[in-house]
């Protein structure tokens, strides 16, 4: 159930970023989905290297989500009104939750000189929860899941490595007390002279 939860959370995030034309998060979510699949494959196939790569990705994923939290809370010099990092500066799109959040009422502003020719100005009011906080909660959930996944990947990888180290490839049965038959004197090899 846990890998399924990771996939569902990543797909949910991907869908809402697609709806908001948030290209940087779409790319990051795609890489995250691939990493989760790699982690699942590593678990099923007993591949500790894949799990270690997944754990390294999760560290980067936590950093990305921490950046998103800082971006939407406008920490430091980050500004949503000035920086269009999430769309790679290709458009003025914002989070899908800005206009479609719970309880939000969108009203177009007619005859506004603030918008470029191909855009319109809107006002959003009555939201039960502002879109910034929805994005922050989503990123915080991703961080929580990533921390859990990191601990899981490290533990399972350690178990796989210990199993590889404990197996005796030559004898194969030494840990079970099995003793191979001893050679008797009449079976000893003698040098052959020609």
PDB file of C-alpha atoms in Angstrom:
ATOM      1  CA  UNK A   1       0.000   0.000   0.000  1.00  0.00           C
ATOM      2  CA  UNK A   2       2.842   2.462   0.671  1.00  0.00           C
ATOM      3  CA  UNK A   3       4.276   2.563  -2.899  1.00  0.00           C
ATOM      4  CA  UNK A   4       0.727   3.003  -4.164  1.00  0.00           C
ATOM      5  CA  UNK A   5       0.294   5.994  -1.857  1.00  0.00           C
ATOM      6  CA  UNK A   6       3.512   7.539  -3.244  1.00  0.00           C
ATOM      7  CA  UNK A   7       2.293   7.065  -6.818  1.00  0.00           C
ATOM      8  CA  UNK A   8      -1.174   8.471  -6.099  1.00  0.00           C
ATOM      9  CA  UNK A   9       0.310  11.547  -4.386  1.00  0.00           C
ATOM     10  CA  UNK A  10       2.733  12.129  -7.280  1.00  0.00           C
ATOM     11  CA  UNK A  11      -0.001  11.690  -9.909  1.00  0.00           C
ATOM     12  CA  UNK A  12      -2.319  14.064  -8.035  1.00  0.00           C
ATOM     13  CA  UNK A  13       0.406  16.662  -7.987  1.00  0.00           C
ATOM     14  CA  UNK A  14       1.138  16.122 -11.683  1.00  0.00           C
ATOM     15  CA  UNK A  15      -2.497  16.546 -12.707  1.00  0.00           C
ATOM     16  CA  UNK A  16      -2.987  19.853 -10.909  1.00  0.00           C
ATOM     17  CA  UNK A  17       0.329  21.209 -12.191  1.00  0.00           C
ATOM     18  CA  UNK A  18      -0.724  20.312 -15.740  1.00  0.00           C
ATOM     19  CA  UNK A  19      -4.023  22.121 -15.217  1.00  0.00           C
ATOM     20  CA  UNK A  20      -2.131  25.233 -14.105  1.00  0.00           C
ATOM     21  CA  UNK A  21       0.534  25.040 -16.844  1.00  0.00           C
ATOM     22  CA  UNK A  22       3.265  24.867 -14.195  1.00  0.00           C
ATOM     23  CA  UNK A  23       6.095  23.501 -16.370  1.00  0.00           C
ATOM     24  CA  UNK A  24       8.889  23.299 -13.771  1.00  0.00           C
ATOM     25  CA  UNK A  25       6.762  21.261 -11.331  1.00  0.00           C
ATOM     26  CA  UNK A  26       5.519  19.079 -14.207  1.00  0.00           C
ATOM     27  CA  UNK A  27       9.112  18.170 -15.067  1.00  0.00           C
ATOM     28  CA  UNK A  28      10.020  17.564 -11.418  1.00  0.00           C
ATOM     29  CA  UNK A  29       6.880  15.446 -10.883  1.00  0.00           C
ATOM     30  CA  UNK A  30       7.691  13.368 -13.959  1.00  0.00           C
ATOM     31  CA  UNK A  31      11.181  12.659 -12.614  1.00  0.00           C
ATOM     32  CA  UNK A  32       9.671  11.826  -9.232  1.00  0.00           C
ATOM     33  CA  UNK A  33       7.220   9.356 -10.757  1.00  0.00           C
ATOM     34  CA  UNK A  34      10.113   7.668 -12.583  1.00  0.00           C
ATOM     35  CA  UNK A  35      12.111   7.517  -9.334  1.00  0.00           C
ATOM     36  CA  UNK A  36       9.180   5.964  -7.457  1.00  0.00           C
ATOM     37  CA  UNK A  37       8.857   3.322 -10.179  1.00  0.00           C
ATOM     38  CA  UNK A  38      12.610   2.702  -9.897  1.00  0.00           C
ATOM     39  CA  UNK A  39      12.278   2.344  -6.120  1.00  0.00           C
ATOM     40  CA  UNK A  40       9.409  -0.119  -6.481  1.00  0.00           C
ATOM     41  CA  UNK A  41      11.408  -2.098  -9.037  1.00  0.00           C
ATOM     42  CA  UNK A  42      14.430  -2.119  -6.719  1.00  0.00           C
ATOM     43  CA  UNK A  43      12.294  -3.453  -3.887  1.00  0.00           C
ATOM     44  CA  UNK A  44      10.673  -6.186  -5.957  1.00  0.00           C
ATOM     45  CA  UNK A  45      13.915  -7.284  -7.634  1.00  0.00           C
ATOM     46  CA  UNK A  46      16.070  -7.039  -4.466  1.00  0.00           C
ATOM     47  CA  UNK A  47      18.323  -4.388  -6.049  1.00  0.00           C
ATOM     48  CA  UNK A  48      19.897  -2.247  -3.359  1.00  0.00           C
ATOM     49  CA  UNK A  49      21.526   0.107  -5.906  1.00  0.00           C
ATOM     50  CA  UNK A  50      18.140   1.152  -7.245  1.00  0.00           C
ATOM     51  CA  UNK A  51      16.944   1.781  -3.722  1.00  0.00           C
ATOM     52  CA  UNK A  52      20.014   3.891  -2.985  1.00  0.00           C
ATOM     53  CA  UNK A  53      19.397   5.930  -6.153  1.00  0.00           C
ATOM     54  CA  UNK A  54      15.797   6.353  -5.030  1.00  0.00           C
ATOM     55  CA  UNK A  55      16.976   7.552  -1.609  1.00  0.00           C
ATOM     56  CA  UNK A  56      19.295  10.118  -3.237  1.00  0.00           C
ATOM     57  CA  UNK A  57      16.420  11.320  -5.415  1.00  0.00           C
ATOM     58  CA  UNK A  58      14.235  11.722  -2.333  1.00  0.00           C
ATOM     59  CA  UNK A  59      16.794  14.098  -0.822  1.00  0.00           C
ATOM     60  CA  UNK A  60      16.545  16.227  -3.988  1.00  0.00           C
ATOM     61  CA  UNK A  61      12.748  15.916  -3.891  1.00  0.00           C
ATOM     62  CA  UNK A  62      12.629  17.263  -0.328  1.00  0.00           C
ATOM     63  CA  UNK A  63      14.766  20.205  -1.452  1.00  0.00           C
ATOM     64  CA  UNK A  64      12.466  20.908  -4.416  1.00  0.00           C
ATOM     65  CA  UNK A  65       9.360  20.830  -2.237  1.00  0.00           C
ATOM     66  CA  UNK A  66      11.020  23.072   0.346  1.00  0.00           C
ATOM     67  CA  UNK A  67      11.694  25.529  -2.485  1.00  0.00           C
ATOM     68  CA  UNK A  68       8.027  25.388  -3.545  1.00  0.00           C
ATOM     69  CA  UNK A  69       6.958  26.127   0.024  1.00  0.00           C
ATOM     70  CA  UNK A  70       9.340  29.089   0.154  1.00  0.00           C
ATOM     71  CA  UNK A  71       8.131  30.286  -3.258  1.00  0.00           C
ATOM     72  CA  UNK A  72       4.441  30.275  -2.389  1.00  0.00           C
ATOM     73  CA  UNK A  73       5.036  31.841   1.024  1.00  0.00           C
ATOM     74  CA  UNK A  74       7.321  34.405  -0.671  1.00  0.00           C
ATOM     75  CA  UNK A  75      10.242  33.756   1.651  1.00  0.00           C
ATOM     76  CA  UNK A  76      13.248  36.002   1.104  1.00  0.00           C
ATOM     77  CA  UNK A  77      13.342  37.679  -2.306  1.00  0.00           C
ATOM     78  CA  UNK A  78      10.931  35.268  -3.987  1.00  0.00           C
ATOM     79  CA  UNK A  79       7.798  36.883  -5.364  1.00  0.00           C
ATOM     80  CA  UNK A  80       4.907  35.274  -7.199  1.00  0.00           C
ATOM     81  CA  UNK A  81       4.044  38.577  -8.863  1.00  0.00           C
ATOM     82  CA  UNK A  82       7.553  39.067 -10.261  1.00  0.00           C
ATOM     83  CA  UNK A  83       8.993  35.556 -10.658  1.00  0.00           C
ATOM     84  CA  UNK A  84       7.471  33.124 -13.119  1.00  0.00           C
ATOM     85  CA  UNK A  85       9.831  30.287 -12.224  1.00  0.00           C
ATOM     86  CA  UNK A  86       7.111  27.655 -12.246  1.00  0.00           C
ATOM     87  CA  UNK A  87       6.345  28.301 -15.919  1.00  0.00           C
ATOM     88  CA  UNK A  88       9.992  28.823 -16.964  1.00  0.00           C
ATOM     89  CA  UNK A  89       9.047  32.472 -17.635  1.00  0.00           C
ATOM     90  CA  UNK A  90       7.016  31.400 -20.684  1.00  0.00           C
ATOM     91  CA  UNK A  91       3.586  32.526 -19.506  1.00  0.00           C
ATOM     92  CA  UNK A  92       1.693  34.357 -16.792  1.00  0.00           C
ATOM     93  CA  UNK A  93      -0.099  31.229 -15.574  1.00  0.00           C
ATOM     94  CA  UNK A  94      -0.439  30.590 -11.875  1.00  0.00           C
ATOM     95  CA  UNK A  95      -1.436  27.651  -9.762  1.00  0.00           C
ATOM     96  CA  UNK A  96      -4.669  25.965 -10.835  1.00  0.00           C
ATOM     97  CA  UNK A  97      -5.872  26.344  -7.251  1.00  0.00           C
ATOM     98  CA  UNK A  98      -5.833  30.158  -7.588  1.00  0.00           C
ATOM     99  CA  UNK A  99      -9.100  30.177  -9.517  1.00  0.00           C
ATOM    100  CA  UNK A 100     -10.454  26.760  -8.583  1.00  0.00           C
ATOM    101  CA  UNK A 101      -9.828  26.559  -4.850  1.00  0.00           C
ATOM    102  CA  UNK A 102     -12.570  25.551  -2.437  1.00  0.00           C
ATOM    103  CA  UNK A 103     -15.243  28.251  -2.302  1.00  0.00           C
ATOM    104  CA  UNK A 104     -13.453  30.646  -4.689  1.00  0.00           C
ATOM    105  CA  UNK A 105     -15.561  33.103  -6.673  1.00  0.00           C
ATOM    106  CA  UNK A 106     -13.890  34.351  -9.870  1.00  0.00           C
ATOM    107  CA  UNK A 107     -15.023  37.679 -11.293  1.00  0.00           C
ATOM    108  CA  UNK A 108     -13.592  39.082 -14.552  1.00  0.00           C
ATOM    109  CA  UNK A 109     -12.539  42.720 -14.514  1.00  0.00           C
ATOM    110  CA  UNK A 110     -13.744  44.342 -17.710  1.00  0.00           C
ATOM    111  CA  UNK A 111     -11.821  47.069 -19.538  1.00  0.00           C
ATOM    112  CA  UNK A 112      -8.654  46.683 -17.510  1.00  0.00           C
ATOM    113  CA  UNK A 113      -5.473  48.297 -18.809  1.00  0.00           C
ATOM    114  CA  UNK A 114      -3.333  46.077 -16.557  1.00  0.00           C
ATOM    115  CA  UNK A 115      -3.521  42.955 -18.718  1.00  0.00           C
ATOM    116  CA  UNK A 116      -1.675  42.278 -21.978  1.00  0.00           C
ATOM    117  CA  UNK A 117      -3.811  42.036 -25.107  1.00  0.00           C
ATOM    118  CA  UNK A 118      -4.287  38.270 -24.995  1.00  0.00           C
ATOM    119  CA  UNK A 119      -5.023  38.024 -21.244  1.00  0.00           C
ATOM    120  CA  UNK A 120      -7.806  39.115 -18.938  1.00  0.00           C
ATOM    121  CA  UNK A 121      -7.780  40.369 -15.374  1.00  0.00           C
ATOM    122  CA  UNK A 122      -9.822  38.586 -12.727  1.00  0.00           C
ATOM    123  CA  UNK A 123     -10.492  38.977  -9.061  1.00  0.00           C
ATOM    124  CA  UNK A 124     -10.753  35.955  -6.838  1.00  0.00           C
ATOM    125  CA  UNK A 125     -12.668  36.185  -3.574  1.00  0.00           C
ATOM    126  CA  UNK A 126     -14.407  34.038  -0.995  1.00  0.00           C
ATOM    127  CA  UNK A 127     -11.828  31.224  -0.933  1.00  0.00           C
ATOM    128  CA  UNK A 128     -11.994  28.996   2.110  1.00  0.00           C
ATOM    129  CA  UNK A 129      -8.259  28.404   1.768  1.00  0.00           C
ATOM    130  CA  UNK A 130      -5.953  30.548  -0.365  1.00  0.00           C
ATOM    131  CA  UNK A 131      -4.153  28.758  -3.176  1.00  0.00           C
ATOM    132  CA  UNK A 132      -0.737  29.447  -1.640  1.00  0.00           C
ATOM    133  CA  UNK A 133      -1.652  27.381   1.404  1.00  0.00           C
ATOM    134  CA  UNK A 134      -3.047  24.547  -0.720  1.00  0.00           C
ATOM    135  CA  UNK A 135       0.287  24.406  -2.576  1.00  0.00           C
ATOM    136  CA  UNK A 136       2.199  24.557   0.731  1.00  0.00           C
ATOM    137  CA  UNK A 137       0.124  21.705   2.206  1.00  0.00           C
ATOM    138  CA  UNK A 138       0.672  19.656  -0.957  1.00  0.00           C
ATOM    139  CA  UNK A 139       4.445  20.212  -0.797  1.00  0.00           C
ATOM    140  CA  UNK A 140       4.541  19.493   2.940  1.00  0.00           C
ATOM    141  CA  UNK A 141       2.724  16.203   2.284  1.00  0.00           C
ATOM    142  CA  UNK A 142       5.287  15.352  -0.379  1.00  0.00           C
ATOM    143  CA  UNK A 143       8.105  16.095   2.086  1.00  0.00           C
ATOM    144  CA  UNK A 144       6.506  13.864   4.728  1.00  0.00           C
ATOM    145  CA  UNK A 145       6.102  11.015   2.238  1.00  0.00           C
ATOM    146  CA  UNK A 146       9.655  11.515   0.973  1.00  0.00           C
ATOM    147  CA  UNK A 147      11.094  11.324   4.487  1.00  0.00           C
ATOM    148  CA  UNK A 148       9.163   8.119   5.113  1.00  0.00           C
ATOM    149  CA  UNK A 149      10.301   6.754   1.740  1.00  0.00           C
ATOM    150  CA  UNK A 150      13.920   7.691   2.482  1.00  0.00           C
ATOM    151  CA  UNK A 151      13.902   5.756   5.750  1.00  0.00           C
ATOM    152  CA  UNK A 152      12.204   2.815   4.007  1.00  0.00           C
ATOM    153  CA  UNK A 153      14.691   2.803   1.111  1.00  0.00           C
ATOM    154  CA  UNK A 154      17.703   2.982   3.426  1.00  0.00           C
ATOM    155  CA  UNK A 155      16.394   0.189   5.658  1.00  0.00           C
ATOM    156  CA  UNK A 156      15.443  -2.166   2.846  1.00  0.00           C
ATOM    157  CA  UNK A 157      18.695  -1.467   1.010  1.00  0.00           C
ATOM    158  CA  UNK A 158      20.635  -2.298   4.203  1.00  0.00           C
ATOM    159  CA  UNK A 159      18.702  -5.555   4.578  1.00  0.00           C
ATOM    160  CA  UNK A 160      19.431  -6.504   0.954  1.00  0.00           C
ATOM    161  CA  UNK A 161      23.136  -5.732   1.367  1.00  0.00           C
ATOM    162  CA  UNK A 162      23.330  -7.806   4.567  1.00  0.00           C
ATOM    163  CA  UNK A 163      21.673 -10.743   2.815  1.00  0.00           C
ATOM    164  CA  UNK A 164      24.200 -10.510  -0.033  1.00  0.00           C
ATOM    165  CA  UNK A 165      27.092 -10.422   2.438  1.00  0.00           C
ATOM    166  CA  UNK A 166      25.842 -13.361   4.517  1.00  0.00           C
ATOM    167  CA  UNK A 167      25.443 -15.796   1.620  1.00  0.00           C
ATOM    168  CA  UNK A 168      28.393 -18.160   1.102  1.00  0.00           C
ATOM    169  CA  UNK A 169      28.752 -18.407  -2.656  1.00  0.00           C
ATOM    170  CA  UNK A 170      31.386 -21.158  -2.564  1.00  0.00           C
ATOM    171  CA  UNK A 171      30.002 -23.632  -0.045  1.00  0.00           C
ATOM    172  CA  UNK A 172      26.454 -22.445  -0.020  1.00  0.00           C
ATOM    173  CA  UNK A 173      25.471 -24.466   3.048  1.00  0.00           C
ATOM    174  CA  UNK A 174      28.089 -23.520   5.661  1.00  0.00           C
ATOM    175  CA  UNK A 175      25.589 -21.616   7.776  1.00  0.00           C
ATOM    176  CA  UNK A 176      23.385 -24.720   8.094  1.00  0.00           C
ATOM    177  CA  UNK A 177      26.077 -27.013   9.479  1.00  0.00           C
ATOM    178  CA  UNK A 178      26.430 -29.060   6.308  1.00  0.00           C
ATOM    179  CA  UNK A 179      29.799 -30.745   5.915  1.00  0.00           C
ATOM    180  CA  UNK A 180      30.981 -32.002   2.555  1.00  0.00           C
ATOM    181  CA  UNK A 181      32.249 -35.605   2.474  1.00  0.00           C
ATOM    182  CA  UNK A 182      35.968 -35.872   3.174  1.00  0.00           C
ATOM    183  CA  UNK A 183      38.318 -37.376   0.625  1.00  0.00           C
ATOM    184  CA  UNK A 184      39.578 -40.814   1.491  1.00  0.00           C
ATOM    185  CA  UNK A 185      43.180 -41.785   0.935  1.00  0.00           C
ATOM    186  CA  UNK A 186      42.502 -43.952  -2.125  1.00  0.00           C
ATOM    187  CA  UNK A 187      40.882 -41.004  -3.935  1.00  0.00           C
ATOM    188  CA  UNK A 188      43.822 -38.662  -3.579  1.00  0.00           C
ATOM    189  CA  UNK A 189      45.198 -37.347  -6.808  1.00  0.00           C
ATOM    190  CA  UNK A 190      48.722 -38.311  -7.736  1.00  0.00           C
ATOM    191  CA  UNK A 191      50.928 -36.386 -10.132  1.00  0.00           C
ATOM    192  CA  UNK A 192      51.036 -37.786 -13.632  1.00  0.00           C
ATOM    193  CA  UNK A 193      54.459 -38.150 -15.230  1.00  0.00           C
ATOM    194  CA  UNK A 194      54.844 -38.596 -18.933  1.00  0.00           C
TER     195      UNK A 194
END
